[in-house]
PDB file of C-alpha atoms in Angstrom:
ATOM      1  CA  MET A 496      17.278 -61.013 -29.047  1.00 46.00           C
ATOM      2  CA  TYR A 497      14.376 -60.012 -26.870  1.00 43.00           C
ATOM      3  CA  ALA A 498      14.583 -56.470 -25.610  1.00 45.00           C
ATOM      4  CA  ALA A 499      13.116 -55.882 -22.217  1.00 44.00           C
ATOM      5  CA  PRO A 500      10.628 -53.036 -22.144  1.00 45.00           C
ATOM      6  CA  VAL A 501      12.011 -49.782 -20.761  1.00 39.00           C
ATOM      7  CA  ALA A 502      10.041 -48.395 -17.881  1.00 41.00           C
ATOM      8  CA  VAL A 503       9.099 -44.764 -18.476  1.00 38.00           C
ATOM      9  CA  THR A 504       8.253 -42.706 -15.448  1.00 41.00           C
ATOM     10  CA  ALA A 505       5.659 -40.136 -16.357  1.00 39.00           C
ATOM     11  CA  LYS A 506       6.001 -36.701 -14.884  1.00 37.00           C
ATOM     12  CA  PRO A 507       3.314 -36.095 -12.301  1.00 37.00           C
ATOM     13  CA  VAL A 508       0.557 -33.793 -13.462  1.00 36.00           C
ATOM     14  CA  GLN A 509       0.425 -30.691 -11.318  1.00 44.00           C
ATOM     15  CA  VAL A 510      -2.985 -30.502  -9.766  1.00 51.00           C
ATOM     16  CA  ALA A 511      -4.287 -27.038  -8.985  1.00 74.00           C
ATOM     17  CA  SER A 512      -4.728 -26.373  -5.297  1.00 92.00           C
ATOM     18  CA  ALA A 513      -5.581 -23.320  -3.249  1.00 95.00           C
ATOM     19  CA  SER A 514      -1.939 -22.841  -2.264  1.00 94.00           C
ATOM     20  CA  THR A 515      -0.568 -23.149  -5.810  1.00 94.00           C
ATOM     21  CA  ILE A 516      -3.135 -20.675  -7.121  1.00 94.00           C
ATOM     22  CA  VAL A 517      -2.387 -18.185  -4.339  1.00 95.00           C
ATOM     23  CA  THR A 518       1.353 -18.522  -4.975  1.00 93.00           C
ATOM     24  CA  GLU A 519       0.836 -17.925  -8.689  1.00 93.00           C
ATOM     25  CA  LEU A 520      -1.309 -14.840  -8.129  1.00 92.00           C
ATOM     26  CA  GLU A 521       1.210 -13.323  -5.728  1.00 92.00           C
ATOM     27  CA  SER A 522       4.165 -14.074  -8.018  1.00 91.00           C
ATOM     28  CA  TYR A 523       2.416 -12.070 -10.735  1.00 90.00           C
ATOM     29  CA  TYR A 524       0.840  -9.197  -8.796  1.00 90.00           C
ATOM     30  CA  LEU A 525       3.535  -8.527  -6.190  1.00 90.00           C
ATOM     31  CA  LYS A 526       6.597  -8.383  -8.427  1.00 90.00           C
ATOM     32  CA  GLY A 527       6.655  -4.652  -9.256  1.00 92.00           C
ATOM     33  CA  GLU A 528       6.387  -1.371  -7.382  1.00 95.00           C
ATOM     34  CA  ALA A 529       2.606  -1.176  -7.483  1.00 95.00           C
ATOM     35  CA  ILE A 530      -0.634  -2.885  -8.431  1.00 94.00           C
ATOM     36  CA  SER A 531      -3.121  -1.313 -10.840  1.00 94.00           C
ATOM     37  CA  ALA A 532      -6.736  -2.466 -10.985  1.00 92.00           C
ATOM     38  CA  THR A 533      -9.946  -1.447 -12.724  1.00 93.00           C
ATOM     39  CA  PHE A 534     -13.355  -2.957 -12.011  1.00 93.00           C
ATOM     40  CA  SER A 535     -17.109  -2.363 -11.918  1.00 92.00           C
ATOM     41  CA  LEU A 536     -19.280  -2.443  -8.797  1.00 87.00           C
ATOM     42  CA  GLY A 537     -22.966  -1.587  -8.797  1.00 84.00           C
ATOM     43  CA  SER A 538     -23.595   1.707 -10.566  1.00 86.00           C
ATOM     44  CA  GLU A 539     -19.866   2.423 -10.755  1.00 89.00           C
ATOM     45  CA  LYS A 540     -18.826   1.102 -14.171  1.00 90.00           C
ATOM     46  CA  GLN A 541     -15.110   1.842 -13.916  1.00 91.00           C
ATOM     47  CA  ILE A 542     -13.371   2.147 -10.588  1.00 93.00           C
ATOM     48  CA  LYS A 543      -9.631   2.686 -10.815  1.00 94.00           C
ATOM     49  CA  LEU A 544      -7.207   1.756  -8.036  1.00 93.00           C
ATOM     50  CA  VAL A 545      -3.419   2.028  -7.848  1.00 94.00           C
ATOM     51  CA  VAL A 546      -1.689   0.657  -4.737  1.00 93.00           C
ATOM     52  CA  ALA A 547       2.012   1.041  -3.921  1.00 93.00           C
ATOM     53  CA  LEU A 548       3.662  -2.146  -2.660  1.00 91.00           C
ATOM     54  CA  GLN A 549       6.388  -0.637  -0.487  1.00 88.00           C
ATOM     55  CA  SER A 550       4.419   2.173   1.168  1.00 87.00           C
ATOM     56  CA  PRO A 551       0.855   3.026   2.270  1.00 86.00           C
ATOM     57  CA  LYS A 552       0.334   5.205  -0.812  1.00 91.00           C
ATOM     58  CA  TYR A 553      -2.682   4.604  -3.045  1.00 93.00           C
ATOM     59  CA  LYS A 554      -5.126   6.350  -5.380  1.00 94.00           C
ATOM     60  CA  LEU A 555      -8.811   5.461  -5.837  1.00 93.00           C
ATOM     61  CA  GLU A 556     -10.902   7.033  -8.587  1.00 94.00           C
ATOM     62  CA  THR A 557     -14.678   6.671  -9.086  1.00 94.00           C
ATOM     63  CA  SER A 558     -17.287   8.800 -10.831  1.00 94.00           C
ATOM     64  CA  GLN A 559     -18.174  10.377  -7.475  1.00 94.00           C
ATOM     65  CA  GLU A 560     -14.848  10.799  -5.714  1.00 95.00           C
ATOM     66  CA  THR A 561     -11.077  10.714  -5.816  1.00 95.00           C
ATOM     67  CA  VAL A 562      -9.110   9.502  -2.804  1.00 94.00           C
ATOM     68  CA  VAL A 563      -5.327   9.902  -2.657  1.00 95.00           C
ATOM     69  CA  ASN A 564      -3.039   8.765   0.141  1.00 92.00           C
ATOM     70  CA  ASP A 565       0.375  10.339  -0.416  1.00 92.00           C
ATOM     71  CA  GLY A 566       1.908   8.531   2.535  1.00 88.00           C
ATOM     72  CA  THR A 567       1.358  11.372   4.982  1.00 90.00           C
ATOM     73  CA  LEU A 568      -2.077  12.782   4.173  1.00 92.00           C
ATOM     74  CA  VAL A 569      -5.306  11.419   2.754  1.00 92.00           C
ATOM     75  CA  HIS A 570      -7.110  13.734   0.315  1.00 95.00           C
ATOM     76  CA  ARG A 571     -10.760  12.841  -0.323  1.00 95.00           C
ATOM     77  CA  LEU A 572     -12.453  14.818  -3.106  1.00 96.00           C
ATOM     78  CA  ASN A 573     -16.237  14.742  -3.408  1.00 96.00           C
ATOM     79  CA  LYS A 574     -16.682  15.706  -7.063  1.00 95.00           C
ATOM     80  CA  GLY A 575     -20.354  16.624  -6.805  1.00 94.00           C
ATOM     81  CA  ARG A 576     -19.801  19.061  -3.923  1.00 95.00           C
ATOM     82  CA  ASN A 577     -16.332  20.122  -5.078  1.00 95.00           C
ATOM     83  CA  GLU A 578     -15.205  19.504  -1.520  1.00 96.00           C
ATOM     84  CA  VAL A 579     -11.887  18.126  -0.268  1.00 96.00           C
ATOM     85  CA  ILE A 580     -11.490  16.498   3.141  1.00 95.00           C
ATOM     86  CA  LEU A 581      -7.895  16.441   4.332  1.00 92.00           C
ATOM     87  CA  ASP A 582      -6.706  14.163   7.126  1.00 91.00           C
ATOM     88  CA  TYR A 583      -3.622  12.371   8.392  1.00 87.00           C
ATOM     89  CA  ALA A 584      -3.062   9.025   6.693  1.00 80.00           C
ATOM     90  CA  LYS A 585      -2.082   7.354   9.965  1.00 73.00           C
ATOM     91  CA  LYS A 586      -5.604   7.963  11.315  1.00 58.00           C
ATOM     92  CA  LYS A 587      -7.132   5.967   8.454  1.00 47.00           C
ATOM     93  CA  ASN A 588      -6.548   2.446   9.741  1.00 48.00           C
ATOM     94  CA  VAL A 589      -8.492   0.742   6.967  1.00 49.00           C
ATOM     95  CA  ALA A 590      -6.605   2.480   4.199  1.00 43.00           C
ATOM     96  CA  SER A 591      -3.177   2.691   5.832  1.00 43.00           C
ATOM     97  CA  SER A 592      -1.877  -0.505   4.233  1.00 68.00           C
ATOM     98  CA  PRO A 593      -4.113  -1.415   1.285  1.00 76.00           C
ATOM     99  CA  VAL A 594      -1.382  -3.670  -0.088  1.00 81.00           C
ATOM    100  CA  ASP A 595      -2.331  -6.093   2.696  1.00 84.00           C
ATOM    101  CA  LEU A 596      -5.442  -6.893   0.678  1.00 84.00           C
ATOM    102  CA  PHE A 597      -3.224  -8.434  -2.022  1.00 88.00           C
ATOM    103  CA  ASN A 598      -1.006 -10.472   0.306  1.00 89.00           C
ATOM    104  CA  PHE A 599      -3.206 -13.513  -0.132  1.00 91.00           C
ATOM    105  CA  SER A 600      -0.990 -16.144   1.498  1.00 92.00           C
ATOM    106  CA  SER A 601      -0.351 -14.098   4.655  1.00 91.00           C
ATOM    107  CA  ASN A 602      -3.738 -12.519   5.258  1.00 92.00           C
ATOM    108  CA  TYR A 603      -6.308 -15.065   4.093  1.00 94.00           C
ATOM    109  CA  THR A 604      -7.239 -18.696   4.500  1.00 95.00           C
ATOM    110  CA  ALA A 605      -7.634 -20.045   0.958  1.00 96.00           C
ATOM    111  CA  LYS A 606     -10.008 -22.813  -0.136  1.00 96.00           C
ATOM    112  CA  LEU A 607     -10.427 -24.132  -3.671  1.00 96.00           C
ATOM    113  CA  ILE A 608     -14.173 -24.522  -4.217  1.00 95.00           C
ATOM    114  CA  SER A 609     -14.131 -25.774  -7.800  1.00 94.00           C
ATOM    115  CA  SER A 610     -11.705 -26.536 -10.633  1.00 93.00           C
ATOM    116  CA  LYS A 611     -12.811 -27.415 -14.172  1.00 90.00           C
ATOM    117  CA  ASN A 612     -11.434 -26.755 -17.658  1.00 87.00           C
ATOM    118  CA  ASN A 613      -8.989 -24.044 -16.564  1.00 89.00           C
ATOM    119  CA  ARG A 614     -11.683 -22.288 -14.528  1.00 94.00           C
ATOM    120  CA  TYR A 615     -11.267 -22.017 -10.774  1.00 95.00           C
ATOM    121  CA  SER A 616     -13.314 -20.737  -7.873  1.00 96.00           C
ATOM    122  CA  LEU A 617     -11.212 -19.723  -4.877  1.00 96.00           C
ATOM    123  CA  GLU A 618     -12.593 -18.625  -1.514  1.00 96.00           C
ATOM    124  CA  LEU A 619     -10.445 -16.285   0.593  1.00 95.00           C
ATOM    125  CA  THR A 620     -11.441 -15.803   4.231  1.00 95.00           C
ATOM    126  CA  PRO A 621      -9.711 -12.876   5.980  1.00 92.00           C
ATOM    127  CA  LYS A 622      -7.383 -13.679   8.883  1.00 92.00           C
ATOM    128  CA  ALA A 623      -7.137 -11.527  12.002  1.00 88.00           C
ATOM    129  CA  SER A 624      -4.474  -9.311  10.359  1.00 84.00           C
ATOM    130  CA  VAL A 625      -7.029  -7.810   7.929  1.00 85.00           C
ATOM    131  CA  GLU A 626     -10.292  -8.830   9.557  1.00 83.00           C
ATOM    132  CA  ALA A 627     -11.063  -5.309  10.761  1.00 80.00           C
ATOM    133  CA  ILE A 628     -11.045  -4.005   7.200  1.00 80.00           C
ATOM    134  CA  PHE A 629     -13.695  -6.483   6.139  1.00 84.00           C
ATOM    135  CA  LYS A 630     -15.793  -6.187   9.292  1.00 82.00           C
ATOM    136  CA  GLN A 631     -16.421  -2.526   8.546  1.00 75.00           C
ATOM    137  CA  ALA A 632     -17.743  -3.533   5.125  1.00 76.00           C
ATOM    138  CA  GLU A 633     -19.613  -6.530   6.649  1.00 84.00           C
ATOM    139  CA  ILE A 634     -17.696  -8.948   4.406  1.00 88.00           C
ATOM    140  CA  THR A 635     -16.938 -12.454   5.666  1.00 92.00           C
ATOM    141  CA  SER A 636     -15.160 -13.861   2.600  1.00 93.00           C
ATOM    142  CA  LEU A 637     -14.236 -13.228  -1.033  1.00 94.00           C
ATOM    143  CA  ILE A 638     -14.881 -15.625  -3.911  1.00 95.00           C
ATOM    144  CA  PHE A 639     -12.443 -15.230  -6.809  1.00 95.00           C
ATOM    145  CA  ASP A 640     -13.608 -16.568 -10.186  1.00 96.00           C
ATOM    146  CA  LEU A 641     -10.407 -17.270 -12.151  1.00 95.00           C
ATOM    147  CA  LYS A 642      -9.594 -18.553 -15.610  1.00 94.00           C
ATOM    148  CA  ARG A 643      -6.558 -19.510 -17.657  1.00 91.00           C
ATOM    149  CA  SER A 644      -7.008 -18.872 -21.382  1.00 87.00           C
ATOM    150  CA  ALA A 645      -4.448 -21.509 -22.392  1.00 84.00           C
ATOM    151  CA  LYS A 646      -1.749 -23.706 -20.929  1.00 81.00           C
ATOM    152  CA  GLY A 647       1.164 -21.614 -19.701  1.00 80.00           C
ATOM    153  CA  LYS A 648      -0.892 -18.425 -19.618  1.00 87.00           C
ATOM    154  CA  THR A 649      -1.298 -16.328 -16.475  1.00 88.00           C
ATOM    155  CA  LEU A 650      -4.422 -16.762 -14.393  1.00 91.00           C
ATOM    156  CA  GLU A 651      -6.940 -13.985 -14.901  1.00 92.00           C
ATOM    157  CA  VAL A 652      -9.481 -12.721 -12.381  1.00 92.00           C
ATOM    158  CA  VAL A 653     -12.912 -12.814 -14.023  1.00 93.00           C
ATOM    159  CA  SER A 654     -14.916 -11.554 -11.060  1.00 93.00           C
ATOM    160  CA  VAL A 655     -14.830 -11.251  -7.283  1.00 93.00           C
ATOM    161  CA  THR A 656     -17.878 -11.822  -5.078  1.00 93.00           C
ATOM    162  CA  ALA A 657     -17.927 -10.369  -1.575  1.00 91.00           C
ATOM    163  CA  GLN A 658     -20.026 -12.454   0.808  1.00 90.00           C
ATOM    164  CA  GLY A 659     -21.414 -11.355   4.144  1.00 87.00           C
ATOM    165  CA  LYS A 660     -24.560 -11.535   6.259  1.00 78.00           C
ATOM    166  CA  GLY A 661     -26.650 -13.160   3.525  1.00 69.00           C
ATOM    167  CA  ALA A 662     -25.733 -10.519   0.941  1.00 75.00           C
ATOM    168  CA  LYS A 663     -23.461 -10.874  -2.058  1.00 84.00           C
ATOM    169  CA  ARG A 664     -21.794  -8.060  -3.980  1.00 88.00           C
ATOM    170  CA  LYS A 665     -20.147  -8.935  -7.250  1.00 90.00           C
ATOM    171  CA  VAL A 666     -17.200  -7.048  -8.704  1.00 91.00           C
ATOM    172  CA  THR A 667     -17.025  -7.491 -12.484  1.00 92.00           C
ATOM    173  CA  ASN A 668     -14.928  -6.331 -15.454  1.00 92.00           C
ATOM    174  CA  VAL A 669     -11.892  -6.965 -13.305  1.00 91.00           C
ATOM    175  CA  SER A 670      -8.451  -6.138 -14.673  1.00 91.00           C
ATOM    176  CA  ILE A 671      -5.449  -6.368 -12.338  1.00 91.00           C
ATOM    177  CA  SER A 672      -1.855  -5.873 -13.386  1.00 91.00           C
ATOM    178  CA  SER A 673       1.586  -5.386 -11.900  1.00 93.00           C
ATOM    179  CA  VAL A 674       3.256  -1.987 -12.342  1.00 94.00           C
ATOM    180  CA  ALA A 675       7.024  -2.361 -12.672  1.00 94.00           C
ATOM    181  CA  LYS A 676       7.856   1.296 -12.013  1.00 95.00           C
ATOM    182  CA  ILE A 677       5.576   3.875 -10.462  1.00 91.00           C
ATOM    183  CA  ALA A 678       5.923   7.578 -11.251  1.00 89.00           C
ATOM    184  CA  PRO A 679       6.363   9.822  -8.162  1.00 81.00           C
ATOM    185  CA  ALA A 680       3.547  12.052  -9.399  1.00 90.00           C
ATOM    186  CA  GLN A 681       1.114   9.129  -9.328  1.00 92.00           C
ATOM    187  CA  PHE A 682       0.194   9.825  -5.698  1.00 94.00           C
ATOM    188  CA  GLU A 683       0.251  13.619  -5.797  1.00 93.00           C
ATOM    189  CA  PHE A 684      -3.063  15.408  -5.298  1.00 94.00           C
ATOM    190  CA  ALA A 685      -4.058  18.661  -6.980  1.00 91.00           C
ATOM    191  CA  SER A 686      -7.084  20.316  -5.430  1.00 91.00           C
ATOM    192  CA  PRO A 687      -9.658  21.534  -8.006  1.00 91.00           C
ATOM    193  CA  LYS A 688     -10.171  25.255  -8.454  1.00 89.00           C
ATOM    194  CA  ASP A 689     -12.480  26.849  -5.879  1.00 92.00           C
ATOM    195  CA  ALA A 690     -12.868  23.551  -3.982  1.00 93.00           C
ATOM    196  CA  LYS A 691     -13.918  23.826  -0.349  1.00 95.00           C
ATOM    197  CA  VAL A 692     -11.236  22.299   1.881  1.00 93.00           C
ATOM    198  CA  ILE A 693     -12.084  20.738   5.240  1.00 93.00           C
ATOM    199  CA  ASP A 694      -8.776  20.284   7.057  1.00 92.00           C
ATOM    200  CA  LEU A 695      -9.110  17.709   9.823  1.00 91.00           C
ATOM    201  CA  THR A 696      -5.397  17.888  10.564  1.00 87.00           C
ATOM    202  CA  GLU A 697      -6.039  21.149  12.397  1.00 76.00           C
ATOM    203  CA  GLU A 698      -8.331  19.520  14.960  1.00 64.00           C
TER     204      GLU A 698
END
């Protein structure tokens, strides 16, 4: 007896798009209490940044300075001068909600520039909600170079290039991870011994 061939419907192959990549990045980075990142920029070989997801708190560490926003005050330590500038966090509009920088789907227009062999180039153009932050730095868009080491693995950020006014600044050695639980002491600031304190909250 002749057996009629059975039609097999192949599962559609998921094609990477700007929206699927953005969704994947957010599902990984925005699932904990904070985001931790290290990267290199220019002469700074290891910049460290920790950003709380549910508050304006953050900590930025470079070889030259330490900046801590504890939710109420911003402490800015110039290590070379051993000087601390103290100000209200609410006056620092650019740094008041740094988590907005990681809300890719809400605050950027995403465009997939290239996709080949698990390597992707994604352009993020700031929307009005975060445009002021980038205008101060004269940045018009960010290019994320991404890779996936193997099928099923999480996308990794290889580098980020900031574009603006004919200039390009490349951030390398990028490592970004989600922090499930953040310690309360993470955003506490201890002033160094004998540091000069400039208190702008008294103005």
